[in-house]
Amino acid sequence: MSPLPPGEEPPDLEREKRAGREHMEEIARGADRIASLILFDDLPDVDLSIEIERLRERAEELFPGTGWLFEILYEARFRRLREQWGRRQEGE
């Protein structure tokens, strides 16, 4: 196998990086969709919680072992939006 030109990566690594970016974008789109539901929809809190749980499960499927990161990035964001816009989780 011949060496790669400077700055070029092996095809497998490039493919993995592309897939990782696509997975991150998928989770970000899902989070944006949930944020929109919180802000602009009258969806019951239980349904919002279900949507958040689905996104958390998908993130865990795509990025195993990163549940703590989902909590830091997205759960906190959703909580903040609910508090700021008067949408509290049931039981609060």
Tab-separated table of N, CA and C in Angstrom:
chain	number	residue	atom	x	y	z
A	1	MET	N	0.837	-1.173	0.000
A	1	MET	CA	0.000	0.000	0.000
A	1	MET	C	0.890	1.246	0.000
A	2	SER	N	0.601	2.170	-0.872
A	2	SER	CA	1.434	3.369	-0.970
A	2	SER	C	1.014	4.387	0.090
A	3	PRO	N	1.974	5.213	0.522
A	3	PRO	CA	1.641	6.229	1.523
A	3	PRO	C	0.673	7.259	0.944
A	4	LEU	N	-0.135	7.808	1.828
A	4	LEU	CA	-1.105	8.827	1.414
A	4	LEU	C	-0.422	10.178	1.294
A	5	PRO	N	-0.903	11.020	0.405
A	5	PRO	CA	-0.369	12.383	0.329
A	5	PRO	C	-0.612	13.110	1.652
A	6	PRO	N	0.222	14.090	1.969
A	6	PRO	CA	0.047	14.850	3.213
A	6	PRO	C	-1.371	15.427	3.305
A	7	GLY	N	-1.954	15.311	4.491
A	7	GLY	CA	-3.288	15.863	4.718
A	7	GLY	C	-4.425	14.950	4.306
A	8	GLU	N	-4.128	13.862	3.639
A	8	GLU	CA	-5.177	12.940	3.198
A	8	GLU	C	-5.287	11.800	4.201
A	9	GLU	N	-6.522	11.373	4.465
A	9	GLU	CA	-6.752	10.310	5.442
A	9	GLU	C	-7.172	9.034	4.738
A	10	PRO	N	-6.957	7.894	5.383
A	10	PRO	CA	-7.409	6.629	4.800
A	10	PRO	C	-8.924	6.655	4.578
A	11	PRO	N	-9.399	6.014	3.519
A	11	PRO	CA	-10.834	6.040	3.194
A	11	PRO	C	-11.727	5.582	4.340
A	12	ASP	N	-11.321	4.561	5.091
A	12	ASP	CA	-12.145	4.082	6.203
A	12	ASP	C	-12.292	5.144	7.285
A	13	LEU	N	-11.214	5.820	7.601
A	13	LEU	CA	-11.257	6.864	8.619
A	13	LEU	C	-12.139	8.017	8.153
A	14	GLU	N	-11.995	8.407	6.915
A	14	GLU	CA	-12.822	9.487	6.364
A	14	GLU	C	-14.299	9.103	6.413
A	15	ARG	N	-14.588	7.867	6.074
A	15	ARG	CA	-15.979	7.388	6.091
A	15	ARG	C	-16.537	7.409	7.525
A	16	GLU	N	-15.737	6.989	8.492
A	16	GLU	CA	-16.157	7.005	9.895
A	16	GLU	C	-16.398	8.429	10.383
A	17	LYS	N	-15.525	9.343	10.003
A	17	LYS	CA	-15.699	10.741	10.406
A	17	LYS	C	-16.972	11.328	9.809
A	18	ARG	N	-17.233	11.007	8.555
A	18	ARG	CA	-18.440	11.498	7.893
A	18	ARG	C	-19.683	10.951	8.594
A	19	ALA	N	-19.667	9.664	8.908
A	19	ALA	CA	-20.800	9.043	9.603
A	19	ALA	C	-20.995	9.684	10.977
A	20	GLY	N	-19.911	9.955	11.675
A	20	GLY	CA	-20.001	10.608	12.980
A	20	GLY	C	-20.628	11.987	12.883
A	21	ARG	N	-20.231	12.741	11.870
A	21	ARG	CA	-20.825	14.077	11.664
A	21	ARG	C	-22.310	13.964	11.365
A	22	GLU	N	-22.672	12.994	10.531
A	22	GLU	CA	-24.084	12.800	10.194
A	22	GLU	C	-24.889	12.419	11.432
A	23	HIS	N	-24.326	11.589	12.293
A	23	HIS	CA	-25.017	11.207	13.530
A	23	HIS	C	-25.188	12.418	14.448
A	24	MET	N	-24.140	13.229	14.565
A	24	MET	CA	-24.240	14.432	15.401
A	24	MET	C	-25.303	15.379	14.868
A	25	GLU	N	-25.351	15.533	13.552
A	25	GLU	CA	-26.359	16.401	12.948
A	25	GLU	C	-27.765	15.858	13.186
A	26	GLU	N	-27.922	14.542	13.140
A	26	GLU	CA	-29.230	13.935	13.400
A	26	GLU	C	-29.706	14.263	14.820
A	27	ILE	N	-28.822	14.124	15.792
A	27	ILE	CA	-29.187	14.416	17.179
A	27	ILE	C	-29.475	15.909	17.343
A	28	ALA	N	-28.673	16.755	16.731
A	28	ALA	CA	-28.897	18.203	16.823
A	28	ALA	C	-30.243	18.584	16.212
A	29	ARG	N	-30.586	17.987	15.074
A	29	ARG	CA	-31.900	18.264	14.462
A	29	ARG	C	-33.033	17.816	15.379
A	30	GLY	N	-32.865	16.654	15.990
A	30	GLY	CA	-33.882	16.170	16.926
A	30	GLY	C	-34.039	17.107	18.112
A	31	ALA	N	-32.927	17.603	18.629
A	31	ALA	CA	-32.975	18.537	19.756
A	31	ALA	C	-33.628	19.852	19.347
A	32	ASP	N	-33.325	20.333	18.163
A	32	ASP	CA	-33.957	21.563	17.674
A	32	ASP	C	-35.463	21.371	17.512
A	33	ARG	N	-35.858	20.197	17.048
A	33	ARG	CA	-37.279	19.905	16.881
A	33	ARG	C	-37.988	19.916	18.238
A	34	ILE	N	-37.366	19.316	19.238
A	34	ILE	CA	-37.961	19.306	20.574
A	34	ILE	C	-38.019	20.719	21.141
A	35	ALA	N	-36.977	21.501	20.930
A	35	ALA	CA	-36.995	22.891	21.392
A	35	ALA	C	-38.151	23.647	20.744
A	36	SER	N	-38.383	23.418	19.467
A	36	SER	CA	-39.510	24.061	18.781
A	36	SER	C	-40.840	23.606	19.365
A	37	LEU	N	-40.948	22.334	19.694
A	37	LEU	CA	-42.181	21.836	20.312
A	37	LEU	C	-42.429	22.527	21.650
A	38	ILE	N	-41.369	22.718	22.424
A	38	ILE	CA	-41.498	23.384	23.720
A	38	ILE	C	-41.956	24.824	23.524
A	39	LEU	N	-41.372	25.502	22.555
A	39	LEU	CA	-41.645	26.925	22.369
A	39	LEU	C	-42.945	27.220	21.636
A	40	PHE	N	-43.269	26.425	20.638
A	40	PHE	CA	-44.337	26.816	19.727
A	40	PHE	C	-45.512	25.857	19.649
A	41	ASP	N	-45.520	24.813	20.440
A	41	ASP	CA	-46.583	23.822	20.339
A	41	ASP	C	-47.239	23.671	21.702
A	42	ASP	N	-48.466	23.235	21.702
A	42	ASP	CA	-49.144	23.009	22.977
A	42	ASP	C	-49.186	21.519	23.314
A	43	LEU	N	-48.147	20.827	22.910
A	43	LEU	CA	-48.018	19.404	23.181
A	43	LEU	C	-47.979	19.182	24.694
A	44	PRO	N	-48.746	18.231	25.207
A	44	PRO	CA	-48.717	17.958	26.652
A	44	PRO	C	-47.304	17.581	27.116
A	45	ASP	N	-47.016	17.908	28.369
A	45	ASP	CA	-45.685	17.635	28.919
A	45	ASP	C	-45.305	16.167	28.830
A	46	VAL	N	-46.280	15.290	29.019
A	46	VAL	CA	-45.963	13.860	28.948
A	46	VAL	C	-45.470	13.499	27.546
A	47	ASP	N	-46.054	14.100	26.523
A	47	ASP	CA	-45.617	13.839	25.149
A	47	ASP	C	-44.234	14.429	24.881
A	48	LEU	N	-43.966	15.602	25.455
A	48	LEU	CA	-42.616	16.175	25.333
A	48	LEU	C	-41.589	15.254	25.994
A	49	SER	N	-41.938	14.733	27.152
A	49	SER	CA	-41.024	13.823	27.852
A	49	SER	C	-40.754	12.574	27.022
A	50	ILE	N	-41.768	12.077	26.345
A	50	ILE	CA	-41.597	10.912	25.475
A	50	ILE	C	-40.654	11.241	24.323
A	51	GLU	N	-40.830	12.408	23.719
A	51	GLU	CA	-39.947	12.825	22.615
A	51	GLU	C	-38.499	12.951	23.087
A	52	ILE	N	-38.323	13.516	24.271
A	52	ILE	CA	-36.969	13.661	24.821
A	52	ILE	C	-36.358	12.287	25.076
A	53	GLU	N	-37.144	11.376	25.619
A	53	GLU	CA	-36.642	10.021	25.889
A	53	GLU	C	-36.262	9.312	24.592
A	54	ARG	N	-37.053	9.487	23.556
A	54	ARG	CA	-36.723	8.880	22.255
A	54	ARG	C	-35.399	9.412	21.721
A	55	LEU	N	-35.203	10.719	21.855
A	55	LEU	CA	-33.949	11.306	21.383
A	55	LEU	C	-32.776	10.796	22.217
A	56	ARG	N	-32.980	10.701	23.532
A	56	ARG	CA	-31.918	10.179	24.403
A	56	ARG	C	-31.547	8.749	23.992
A	57	GLU	N	-32.545	7.926	23.728
A	57	GLU	CA	-32.291	6.543	23.309
A	57	GLU	C	-31.545	6.493	21.976
A	58	ARG	N	-31.932	7.360	21.052
A	58	ARG	CA	-31.254	7.393	19.750
A	58	ARG	C	-29.800	7.835	19.920
A	59	ALA	N	-29.578	8.834	20.764
A	59	ALA	CA	-28.212	9.302	21.009
A	59	ALA	C	-27.371	8.184	21.624
A	60	GLU	N	-27.960	7.430	22.544
A	60	GLU	CA	-27.237	6.322	23.174
A	60	GLU	C	-26.942	5.223	22.156
A	61	GLU	N	-27.865	5.029	21.231
A	61	GLU	CA	-27.659	4.037	20.173
A	61	GLU	C	-26.503	4.445	19.255
A	62	LEU	N	-26.464	5.718	18.896
A	62	LEU	CA	-25.428	6.204	17.986
A	62	LEU	C	-24.084	6.415	18.684
A	63	PHE	N	-24.138	6.839	19.946
A	63	PHE	CA	-22.931	7.155	20.715
A	63	PHE	C	-22.999	6.462	22.076
A	64	PRO	N	-22.774	5.154	22.118
A	64	PRO	CA	-22.885	4.397	23.375
A	64	PRO	C	-22.014	4.979	24.491
A	65	GLY	N	-22.583	4.995	25.692
A	65	GLY	CA	-21.837	5.449	26.860
A	65	GLY	C	-21.759	6.949	27.030
A	66	THR	N	-22.550	7.695	26.272
A	66	THR	CA	-22.476	9.160	26.358
A	66	THR	C	-23.750	9.770	26.937
A	67	GLY	N	-24.483	8.995	27.730
A	67	GLY	CA	-25.711	9.515	28.337
A	67	GLY	C	-25.463	10.754	29.175
A	68	TRP	N	-24.335	10.787	29.864
A	68	TRP	CA	-23.988	11.953	30.681
A	68	TRP	C	-23.862	13.208	29.823
A	69	LEU	N	-23.362	13.053	28.613
A	69	LEU	CA	-23.198	14.191	27.719
A	69	LEU	C	-24.560	14.693	27.236
A	70	PHE	N	-25.471	13.764	26.953
A	70	PHE	CA	-26.828	14.145	26.559
A	70	PHE	C	-27.469	14.973	27.676
A	71	GLU	N	-27.280	14.533	28.910
A	71	GLU	CA	-27.834	15.251	30.060
A	71	GLU	C	-27.288	16.680	30.119
A	72	ILE	N	-25.992	16.812	29.962
A	72	ILE	CA	-25.363	18.131	30.052
A	72	ILE	C	-25.817	19.044	28.914
A	73	LEU	N	-25.817	18.533	27.697
A	73	LEU	CA	-26.105	19.374	26.535
A	73	LEU	C	-27.593	19.606	26.305
A	74	TYR	N	-28.360	18.535	26.327
A	74	TYR	CA	-29.740	18.642	25.872
A	74	TYR	C	-30.767	18.688	26.987
A	75	GLU	N	-30.643	17.831	27.994
A	75	GLU	CA	-31.610	17.856	29.092
A	75	GLU	C	-31.618	19.238	29.741
A	76	ALA	N	-30.439	19.788	29.977
A	76	ALA	CA	-30.353	21.115	30.588
A	76	ALA	C	-31.009	22.162	29.683
A	77	ARG	N	-30.788	22.061	28.403
A	77	ARG	CA	-31.393	23.003	27.448
A	77	ARG	C	-32.913	22.903	27.487
A	78	PHE	N	-33.439	21.681	27.467
A	78	PHE	CA	-34.889	21.502	27.481
A	78	PHE	C	-35.484	22.007	28.795
A	79	ARG	N	-34.816	21.732	29.917
A	79	ARG	CA	-35.293	22.222	31.214
A	79	ARG	C	-35.336	23.744	31.235
A	80	ARG	N	-34.267	24.361	30.741
A	80	ARG	CA	-34.185	25.823	30.706
A	80	ARG	C	-35.315	26.409	29.863
A	81	LEU	N	-35.558	25.821	28.698
A	81	LEU	CA	-36.636	26.318	27.843
A	81	LEU	C	-37.992	26.168	28.518
A	82	ARG	N	-38.207	25.037	29.154
A	82	ARG	CA	-39.483	24.826	29.846
A	82	ARG	C	-39.664	25.848	30.963
A	83	GLU	N	-38.608	26.094	31.719
A	83	GLU	CA	-38.693	27.064	32.812
A	83	GLU	C	-38.894	28.478	32.278
A	84	GLN	N	-38.142	28.832	31.276
A	84	GLN	CA	-38.203	30.185	30.730
A	84	GLN	C	-39.547	30.477	30.078
A	85	TRP	N	-40.125	29.485	29.430
A	85	TRP	CA	-41.368	29.696	28.696
A	85	TRP	C	-42.579	29.113	29.404
A	86	GLY	N	-42.414	28.806	30.696
A	86	GLY	CA	-43.557	28.377	31.490
A	86	GLY	C	-44.006	26.951	31.268
A	87	ARG	N	-43.192	26.144	30.630
A	87	ARG	CA	-43.540	24.738	30.386
A	87	ARG	C	-42.744	23.886	31.361
A	88	ARG	N	-43.338	23.500	32.436
A	88	ARG	CA	-42.657	22.671	33.427
A	88	ARG	C	-43.028	21.210	33.233
A	89	GLN	N	-42.105	20.348	33.601
A	89	GLN	CA	-42.381	18.918	33.525
A	89	GLN	C	-43.439	18.568	34.558
A	90	GLU	N	-44.246	17.566	34.228
A	90	GLU	CA	-45.244	17.108	35.178
A	90	GLU	C	-44.540	16.645	36.439
A	91	GLY	N	-45.147	16.965	37.580
A	91	GLY	CA	-44.558	16.567	38.845
A	91	GLY	C	-43.699	17.652	39.466
A	92	GLU	N	-43.456	18.740	38.778
A	92	GLU	CA	-42.640	19.826	39.346
A	92	GLU	C	-43.534	20.825	40.038
